[in-house]
Each structure stands twice: as structure tokens, then as C-alpha cells.
XYZ file of C-alpha atoms in Angstrom:
474
model
C -0.739 -28.456 -60.540
C -1.916 -30.103 -58.504
C -2.393 -34.203 -59.278
C 1.346 -34.061 -61.740
C 3.546 -33.900 -59.282
C 2.874 -37.428 -58.089
C -0.520 -38.321 -59.306
C -2.482 -40.743 -60.366
C -0.935 -43.483 -61.953
C 2.806 -44.636 -61.229
C 5.381 -42.595 -62.716
C 6.152 -44.857 -65.546
C 4.555 -43.340 -68.221
C 6.320 -40.382 -67.107
C 9.461 -41.013 -68.241
C 8.037 -43.169 -72.080
C 6.177 -39.830 -72.946
C 7.217 -37.451 -70.395
C 5.894 -34.381 -72.258
C 2.729 -35.871 -73.859
C 3.765 -33.632 -76.518
C 4.708 -34.958 -79.779
C 7.910 -37.767 -80.234
C 10.772 -34.884 -81.022
C 10.122 -33.129 -77.750
C 10.885 -36.890 -75.228
C 13.957 -36.734 -75.209
C 14.974 -32.401 -73.991
C 15.492 -30.804 -71.165
C 12.505 -31.525 -67.584
C 12.490 -26.889 -67.843
C 11.669 -27.586 -71.776
C 9.843 -30.348 -70.965
C 7.409 -28.888 -67.762
C 6.520 -26.391 -70.689
C 5.437 -28.768 -73.586
C 3.409 -30.913 -71.142
C 1.088 -27.286 -70.697
C 0.659 -26.283 -74.497
C -0.485 -29.705 -75.200
C -3.384 -29.560 -74.070
C -4.565 -25.654 -76.361
C -4.383 -29.012 -79.506
C -6.527 -30.934 -77.615
C -9.589 -28.563 -76.683
C -8.485 -25.699 -78.661
C -7.538 -22.765 -77.512
C -9.882 -20.795 -76.123
C -11.510 -23.990 -73.162
C -8.345 -23.032 -71.405
C -9.387 -18.888 -70.603
C -12.638 -20.154 -70.813
C -12.383 -23.011 -68.885
C -10.883 -20.720 -66.637
C -12.741 -17.671 -65.744
C -16.185 -19.698 -65.994
C -15.315 -21.135 -62.816
C -14.410 -17.585 -61.326
C -18.183 -17.029 -59.897
C -18.009 -20.034 -57.740
C -15.174 -18.799 -55.699
C -16.685 -14.921 -55.404
C -19.378 -15.659 -54.590
C -19.389 -17.506 -50.778
C -16.895 -14.659 -49.692
C -19.551 -11.312 -51.548
C -22.696 -13.145 -49.879
C -20.905 -13.008 -46.390
C -19.463 -9.695 -47.734
C -22.053 -8.174 -48.909
C -25.018 -9.775 -45.449
C -22.514 -8.193 -42.604
C -22.024 -4.559 -44.455
C -25.658 -4.595 -44.979
C -27.316 -6.335 -42.092
C -24.322 -5.069 -40.036
C -24.415 -8.658 -38.017
C -21.453 -10.953 -38.822
C -23.987 -14.216 -37.744
C -25.989 -13.415 -40.250
C -23.156 -12.321 -42.881
C -21.089 -15.691 -42.006
C -24.876 -16.899 -41.890
C -25.487 -16.659 -45.797
C -22.551 -17.540 -47.173
C -22.457 -21.040 -44.986
C -25.988 -21.777 -46.996
C -24.345 -20.735 -50.011
C -21.449 -23.202 -49.275
C -23.982 -25.825 -48.027
C -26.423 -25.149 -51.295
C -22.974 -25.937 -54.411
C -21.975 -29.058 -51.541
C -25.428 -30.512 -52.155
C -26.143 -29.591 -55.581
C -23.248 -30.515 -57.309
C -23.826 -34.365 -57.682
C -27.136 -33.456 -58.559
C -25.757 -31.747 -61.375
C -23.050 -34.277 -62.466
C -25.337 -36.115 -61.576
C -28.403 -34.770 -64.588
C -25.586 -33.701 -67.202
C -25.324 -38.390 -66.739
C -28.292 -37.992 -68.512
C -29.160 -34.689 -70.238
C -25.372 -33.683 -72.047
C -23.821 -31.198 -69.893
C -24.970 -28.533 -72.522
C -28.216 -28.073 -71.597
C -27.397 -28.271 -67.537
C -25.285 -26.011 -67.677
C -27.434 -23.444 -70.296
C -30.113 -24.041 -67.632
C -28.280 -23.668 -64.779
C -26.207 -20.592 -65.727
C -29.530 -18.825 -65.654
C -31.112 -19.641 -62.870
C -27.959 -19.209 -61.212
C -28.285 -15.243 -61.494
C -32.224 -15.284 -61.415
C -30.812 -16.606 -57.421
C -28.065 -14.877 -56.983
C -30.071 -11.202 -58.212
C -32.588 -12.900 -55.367
C -29.472 -12.940 -52.511
C -28.869 -8.947 -53.764
C -32.539 -7.943 -53.324
C -33.382 -9.856 -50.240
C -30.366 -7.763 -47.911
C -31.215 -4.586 -48.529
C -34.542 -5.872 -47.333
C -33.395 -6.872 -44.259
C -30.458 -4.260 -43.752
C -29.902 -3.745 -39.796
C -31.042 -6.662 -38.873
C -28.989 -8.257 -36.674
C -31.705 -11.763 -36.202
C -30.721 -14.692 -38.400
C -34.835 -15.101 -37.855
C -35.210 -11.876 -40.138
C -32.361 -12.624 -42.403
C -34.709 -16.217 -43.299
C -34.959 -14.531 -47.034
C -31.080 -13.978 -47.388
C -30.730 -17.058 -46.458
C -32.805 -18.419 -48.321
C -32.016 -17.132 -51.444
C -28.404 -17.908 -51.145
C -29.312 -21.262 -51.191
C -29.793 -21.577 -53.843
C -27.508 -19.483 -55.051
C -25.069 -22.266 -54.285
C -27.362 -25.029 -55.056
C -27.342 -23.846 -58.630
C -24.107 -22.451 -59.733
C -22.538 -24.112 -62.543
C -20.325 -26.569 -61.615
C -17.707 -25.787 -64.696
C -14.265 -27.055 -63.015
C -16.087 -31.259 -62.163
C -16.949 -30.999 -65.538
C -14.135 -29.120 -67.103
C -12.295 -31.774 -66.066
C -15.132 -34.698 -67.459
C -14.313 -33.248 -70.808
C -10.373 -33.499 -70.276
C -10.920 -37.284 -69.580
C -12.984 -37.765 -72.940
C -10.684 -35.833 -74.676
C -7.838 -38.087 -73.269
C -9.700 -41.897 -73.887
C -7.846 -42.263 -77.369
C -4.113 -42.041 -75.772
C -5.115 -43.553 -72.993
C -6.433 -46.366 -74.749
C -3.604 -46.641 -76.287
C -1.612 -46.853 -72.279
C -0.756 -43.758 -72.316
C -1.904 -41.449 -69.663
C 0.030 -38.201 -70.241
C -1.848 -36.816 -71.347
C -4.501 -36.801 -69.056
C -2.379 -35.902 -66.138
C -1.600 -32.541 -67.464
C -5.255 -31.617 -67.637
C -5.814 -32.684 -64.273
C -2.245 -30.521 -63.156
C -3.896 -27.657 -64.951
C -7.417 -28.002 -63.888
C -6.163 -27.501 -60.255
C -4.025 -24.877 -61.485
C -7.029 -22.839 -62.691
C -8.776 -23.918 -59.330
C -6.425 -22.461 -57.150
C -6.246 -18.786 -59.009
C -9.642 -19.387 -59.349
C -9.253 -18.605 -55.375
C -7.186 -16.030 -55.386
C -8.662 -14.090 -58.091
C -12.260 -14.103 -56.582
C -11.365 -13.842 -52.715
C -9.235 -10.313 -54.852
C -11.534 -9.161 -56.757
C -14.133 -9.416 -54.186
C -12.364 -7.028 -51.467
C -11.676 -4.719 -54.087
C -14.368 -4.072 -55.126
C -16.629 -4.627 -52.101
C -14.318 -2.199 -50.395
C -13.222 0.707 -53.399
C -16.997 1.025 -54.965
C -19.862 -1.084 -52.406
C -20.568 -4.650 -51.289
C -23.166 -5.387 -54.559
C -20.545 -4.946 -56.689
C -18.911 -9.118 -56.904
C -21.821 -10.273 -56.746
C -23.646 -8.410 -59.262
C -20.368 -9.225 -61.312
C -20.424 -12.866 -60.922
C -23.814 -13.058 -61.776
C -22.797 -11.028 -65.308
C -19.612 -13.362 -65.299
C -22.000 -16.894 -65.269
C -24.619 -14.967 -67.642
C -21.860 -15.037 -70.250
C -18.806 -17.252 -69.662
C -20.670 -20.467 -68.062
C -22.714 -20.188 -71.754
C -19.842 -20.013 -74.134
C -18.139 -22.831 -72.056
C -21.408 -25.261 -72.019
C -21.574 -25.528 -75.697
C -17.742 -25.124 -76.582
C -16.770 -27.878 -79.215
C -15.720 -30.638 -76.235
C -19.279 -30.959 -74.560
C -19.511 -33.692 -77.542
C -17.109 -35.262 -77.092
C -18.494 -36.675 -73.949
C -21.440 -39.071 -74.186
C -24.509 -39.430 -72.371
C -24.959 -42.454 -70.010
C -28.178 -43.950 -71.438
C -31.152 -44.032 -69.247
C -31.529 -47.864 -69.060
C -28.579 -49.343 -66.337
C -26.169 -51.498 -68.446
C -24.720 -53.835 -65.716
C -21.395 -54.884 -66.627
C -20.545 -52.449 -68.694
C -21.663 -49.141 -67.266
C -19.705 -49.919 -64.159
C -17.104 -48.398 -65.820
C -17.447 -46.419 -68.690
C -20.368 -44.268 -67.041
C -21.500 -42.211 -64.014
C -19.611 -39.036 -63.112
C -16.287 -40.114 -63.712
C -16.846 -39.648 -66.630
C -17.648 -41.760 -69.265
C -13.722 -40.937 -70.038
C -12.383 -43.560 -70.647
C -13.146 -45.680 -67.951
C -13.097 -48.452 -69.855
C -9.522 -48.866 -70.452
C -8.954 -47.982 -66.817
C -12.150 -49.864 -65.438
C -11.933 -53.392 -66.238
C -9.693 -54.404 -64.378
C -10.407 -53.016 -60.891
C -13.564 -53.858 -60.488
C -13.090 -57.397 -60.444
C -15.679 -59.703 -59.062
C -13.721 -61.170 -56.602
C -12.089 -58.696 -54.825
C -15.352 -56.123 -54.932
C -16.669 -56.659 -51.556
C -13.405 -56.257 -49.638
C -11.588 -53.820 -51.839
C -14.932 -51.970 -52.252
C -14.707 -51.300 -48.307
C -10.910 -50.224 -48.085
C -10.692 -48.308 -52.035
C -13.831 -46.045 -49.632
C -11.824 -45.654 -46.645
C -8.990 -44.495 -48.577
C -10.933 -42.097 -50.601
C -13.016 -41.047 -46.819
C -8.821 -39.750 -45.986
C -8.834 -37.698 -48.764
C -13.103 -36.404 -48.829
C -12.192 -35.936 -45.171
C -8.818 -33.269 -45.751
C -10.422 -31.219 -47.981
C -13.498 -30.507 -45.524
C -10.849 -29.478 -43.348
C -9.521 -26.970 -45.730
C -12.649 -25.824 -46.528
C -13.500 -25.374 -42.690
C -9.428 -23.631 -42.561
C -11.335 -20.711 -44.842
C -14.531 -19.915 -44.092
C -13.410 -19.703 -41.238
C -10.381 -17.690 -42.090
C -12.991 -15.241 -43.954
C -16.013 -14.884 -40.997
C -12.863 -13.864 -38.499
C -10.815 -11.848 -40.640
C -14.359 -10.055 -41.825
C -13.958 -9.441 -37.408
C -10.427 -8.473 -37.553
C -10.714 -6.342 -40.506
C -13.625 -3.991 -38.738
C -11.148 -3.080 -35.923
C -9.204 -0.720 -37.852
C -10.868 -0.424 -40.949
C -14.202 -1.578 -42.498
C -14.645 -5.275 -42.456
C -15.458 -5.215 -46.513
C -11.077 -5.090 -45.883
C -11.027 -8.855 -45.884
C -11.800 -9.864 -48.697
C -8.356 -7.698 -49.722
C -6.235 -9.802 -46.460
C -7.882 -13.190 -46.989
C -6.539 -12.230 -50.720
C -3.284 -12.668 -49.261
C -2.783 -16.075 -48.324
C -4.776 -17.328 -51.091
C -1.294 -15.060 -53.097
C 1.773 -16.824 -50.997
C -0.787 -20.585 -51.645
C -0.660 -20.625 -55.053
C 2.797 -19.556 -55.223
C 3.702 -22.397 -53.045
C 1.476 -24.422 -54.613
C 2.408 -23.736 -58.276
C 6.663 -24.435 -56.646
C 5.149 -28.258 -55.579
C 5.939 -28.869 -59.480
C 9.418 -28.972 -59.103
C 10.049 -30.161 -55.375
C 11.993 -33.499 -56.041
C 10.531 -37.329 -56.388
C 12.378 -38.426 -53.098
C 9.930 -35.708 -50.835
C 6.999 -38.269 -51.084
C 3.372 -36.730 -51.241
C 2.117 -38.822 -47.609
C 5.099 -36.714 -46.023
C 4.866 -33.483 -48.201
C 0.755 -33.698 -46.085
C 2.102 -34.285 -42.525
C 4.499 -31.329 -42.868
C 2.116 -28.767 -44.883
C -0.572 -29.249 -42.607
C 2.073 -30.432 -39.457
C 3.240 -26.216 -41.053
C -0.807 -24.565 -40.832
C -1.280 -26.080 -37.808
C 1.859 -24.055 -36.320
C 1.325 -21.093 -38.233
C -1.935 -20.911 -37.459
C -1.482 -20.027 -33.806
C -0.229 -16.485 -35.110
C -2.808 -15.471 -35.811
C -4.017 -14.453 -32.624
C -0.786 -12.084 -32.433
C -1.723 -8.738 -34.192
C -3.630 -6.271 -32.690
C -3.222 -4.362 -37.152
C -3.173 -4.365 -40.531
C 0.144 -4.681 -41.614
C 0.908 -7.322 -38.910
C -1.791 -9.470 -39.831
C -0.764 -8.905 -43.583
C 3.079 -10.724 -42.964
C 0.678 -13.832 -40.852
C -1.018 -14.297 -43.926
C 1.932 -14.503 -46.209
C 3.736 -16.496 -44.011
C 0.442 -18.439 -43.507
C -0.195 -19.700 -47.433
C 2.975 -20.856 -48.186
C 2.037 -24.040 -46.313
C -1.928 -23.903 -47.304
C -1.593 -23.998 -50.757
C 1.101 -27.310 -50.966
C -1.001 -29.327 -48.712
C -4.152 -29.168 -50.831
C -1.941 -30.304 -53.894
C -1.096 -32.977 -51.939
C -4.329 -34.003 -51.394
C -4.956 -34.337 -54.218
C -2.674 -35.542 -56.039
C -3.511 -38.260 -53.207
C -7.546 -38.435 -54.554
C -5.781 -39.248 -57.557
C -3.364 -41.985 -55.989
C -7.015 -43.462 -53.982
C -9.273 -42.984 -57.337
C -10.984 -45.917 -58.114
C -9.910 -46.769 -61.095
C -12.377 -45.286 -63.795
C -13.897 -43.159 -60.529
C -10.972 -40.300 -61.144
C -13.374 -38.170 -61.308
C -15.724 -38.610 -58.992
C -13.386 -38.548 -56.096
C -12.397 -34.811 -57.965
C -15.742 -34.013 -57.815
C -16.336 -34.948 -54.022
C -12.876 -33.567 -53.441
C -13.695 -29.801 -54.687
C -16.760 -30.800 -53.241
C -15.555 -30.818 -49.577
C -13.542 -27.919 -49.626
C -17.513 -25.991 -50.449
C -19.435 -27.833 -47.918
C -16.165 -26.894 -44.818
C -15.906 -23.808 -46.138
C -20.112 -23.544 -45.051
C -19.817 -24.609 -41.995
C -16.495 -22.458 -41.071
C -17.994 -19.734 -42.099
C -21.526 -20.347 -40.001
C -18.912 -21.483 -37.088
C -16.979 -18.712 -37.493
C -19.683 -15.827 -38.105
C -21.276 -16.785 -34.479
C -18.394 -17.618 -32.661
C -17.692 -14.183 -34.447
C -20.003 -12.407 -32.980
C -19.949 -13.336 -29.517
C -16.614 -13.637 -29.178
C -15.038 -11.102 -32.086
C -12.088 -12.720 -34.338
C -10.088 -14.576 -32.235
C -12.544 -16.512 -31.446
C -13.604 -17.193 -34.312
C -8.869 -18.103 -34.991
C -10.100 -21.415 -32.731
C -12.367 -22.219 -35.489
C -8.898 -21.878 -38.339
C -6.571 -23.073 -36.174
C -8.756 -26.582 -35.085
C -9.158 -27.073 -38.561
C -5.257 -27.038 -39.596
C -5.308 -29.542 -36.225
C -7.546 -32.133 -37.577
C -4.926 -31.480 -41.481
C -2.468 -32.792 -39.981
C -4.116 -35.871 -37.953
C -5.939 -36.841 -40.838
C -2.540 -36.399 -42.625
C -0.650 -38.763 -40.175
C -3.490 -40.855 -40.899
C -3.361 -40.910 -44.376
C 0.791 -41.716 -44.731
C 0.053 -45.247 -42.784
C -2.699 -46.214 -45.772
C -0.302 -44.830 -48.297
C 2.664 -47.195 -47.035
C 0.421 -50.147 -46.458
C -0.613 -49.671 -50.335
C 2.524 -49.258 -50.929
C 3.443 -52.401 -49.624
C 0.352 -54.267 -50.918
C 1.498 -53.206 -54.942
C 4.811 -54.457 -53.847
C 3.942 -58.470 -52.213
C 1.193 -57.985 -54.703
């Protein structure tokens, strides 16, 4: 979904291998063409890989809001809840590249298996320490639950980024022949899976916490990690990803190794790393990649502050556990709008989509200060979610456009980590403001994050335009 609308390489592979399937499908109508492209994925990885990879990443989507809900409910402090949720995000943002580095050298299977066990232990520690600090409003007294939350984030298995690396390896043969359509579809599916878990995770937290108990979402997340992550780890697709050699290879390693996957970087990356252009192009490439990464930090801040603010808002008319249900409302409209991007006209460029969507987010964020009851907030969140999904899809697409050759998975991992780090930042700041000034103070962070996203979008539009001019001139 995300990368297929305006993906990485130019669109010329699309008309010739538009469906990403066998030759007879090439002349089908666009509607069948779209479905046929996604039907290609089970042939590459096997049918079981898709559901396993989807649900194995669900615990990460549940962990931040589940920790926020549990800690807030048990301690009675929004500040403690926000700090614990922020610790999860910080731990995940720091742990992700470490786990990726280990997977490059040791292989995905052992790293995923060990991280799954460690994560389950850490989540159980969050549950235990939360109830041991019941009723404590002071952050200093709640250090145990915050430390356990940090460990849970650090050890959280990075299923999404490692799945992208597998897809790059599985599609390496086709890309060696100059056909990138399978990789485009695979990365598009991965972004769709991310969107679905962003919706399902908070929804499960809200339903289980409000209808049963605040500890149940984290207990379910631990159970899913203990069962589905090992299934993902041992799935036969892990063998497609070669391990990086311990001794660095100065010439080849830069094109064929790293987190971006051994995957097929060989054919894509050999051309862009020429010695003559490396010093200047590396700096320009870093600047171009920094924009979508910063945008994802802003997006995560938007999410985290909204979660914290909704916890305080929901406590005013129901219980703080209902925040997950309210947040899921925005997720539903966001996912529906994100899916629709696949059908948007190609004449609507990605830079314009970013600016337009972020402007809508900034404008609609002001409406968050108006509701005084649950139903009016539901209507606002439904409207606010409409531009959120397309902006996420667009930023992922631009990340693919500006990614240095052979480093696509690394950039995608950085984008995902940006969301996690931003969510941690937003949860922490939003929780503190909600504790002191109520939900409207926390929504100030939400509005500011949307405005920053718009500002970055305008800069990105200039960068994309200049890169197009440079490409045309050359």
C-alpha cells in the first residue's frame, strides 16, 4: 500500500511488468492488475508467511498504548503512564538497530528467538512492577515499571524491518534481471500490514482493558510474542537472507550487506556509490533521507501525544482505559484512507500529497480542543484520521524515492524507528502536560507535531523538485 503508489524506482517497470505476475496477466484491466500483483506474494514466500508476519508484529503495536493504559490505571498518574509508554518507545528505537546489526551477523532466526523470550520476560516484569507501584503518583517511586518498560522496548522483536529484508532477498533474482515489480509489491504489502497493526493494536488494548482488565492487553501481547515470533523466526524465508561476513569487505560489502539486506543490493547499488560522486552525494543523500525520518518522528509525536491526551479526556466521562477505543477510531479512518491512496491519480505527485495531507492534519488538529463528550470526540477523530493514513503512505514512498541505492531496508527501518521514537516523545511530553493541565494541554503537542509535519513537507517538496531537475538535466 505505502510504497506502491509512488515507489522507489521510476515507473517504467510498472507498464511492462505491471501486475508483477505471470505474463498472461500483463494486459488485464487495472482493477485485476492491482489484485494480481498482490497475489504474487504467496508464490514468493508461501501462504503462511503473510499471516504470520502480520500478526507477529501486533505485540509492538499493543505495547506502547498497553503500557500507558496499565500504568495510568494502576498508579492513577498520567505522568507515570506517559513516562512508562515513552520508555517503551525509546527502548524500541534504540534496540531496533542493535537487533538488526546482530541479525546481519548471526542470522535472523537466533536473534528473533532470543529477543522473543527476553521480551516476554520484560513484559511480565512490566505487569508485576506496575501493580507493585499501585497508587504511586511520583515518577521516582515508579522507577521499576519505567525500567521494565524500557527493557520491553529494547527486546521487542523487529518483525516488520526483518520481514522487509526477507522480501528483498526473495526478490533479488527478479531485480537482477531488471524487474523491481515484485519488490515494490512486497514493500507495499508491508506498509499495509503496518497500517493494519496500528489499527488492531490500539483497538485490542481499548477493548480488553475497558471490558476486562488493564493487564490483559500486555498479557495477550506476551502470548503472541511467545508463539508467533518463533513461528516467524523459523519460517523457511529466513534462509533466503545470507549472513554478513564478520570480516568487512571494503569493495562489495557496501553494496551487498547491512540491514538493507543482503538483498539484492548488488544490482541496485553498484551504480550509485561511485567514488567520484560519493563525498557530495552522500551528504545530499543524508539530507534527503533526514526529511522523511524527521517526518516520521513528528508523526509518532502526533500519535503519542494523542494517546496521552485521550487517556486524560476519557477519564473525564468514563475511564482512562477507553482511550484505546477512541484512538482506534482515528486508526480506522486512517487505514481506510491509506488504502485509497493506491487508487489516487498518478498526476497527484507525492510531494503535493505530503503537503496537502499535513495541512489537513494541522487544520483538523485544532478541532481536538472542541469536544466535551465521547461522541463529539469520535466525530473529530474520524475526520482527523482521513489525512493521517495518506501522509504516512506518502512519507514511506518518499523515503523509498530518496533512499540511497542498496540501502532501502535501512531507510525503511529508520522510518519505522522514527515513528517509535516520536511516539515515545509524544507520550512522555503529552503525559506530563495532561497531568498538569488536562487533555487540552496535551493536544497542544498534537497540533504542534502536525504543523511541523507540514513544514517538513514543504521542504521535501523543494528537495523532490530539485532532484527531478537534476535527474532530467543528467
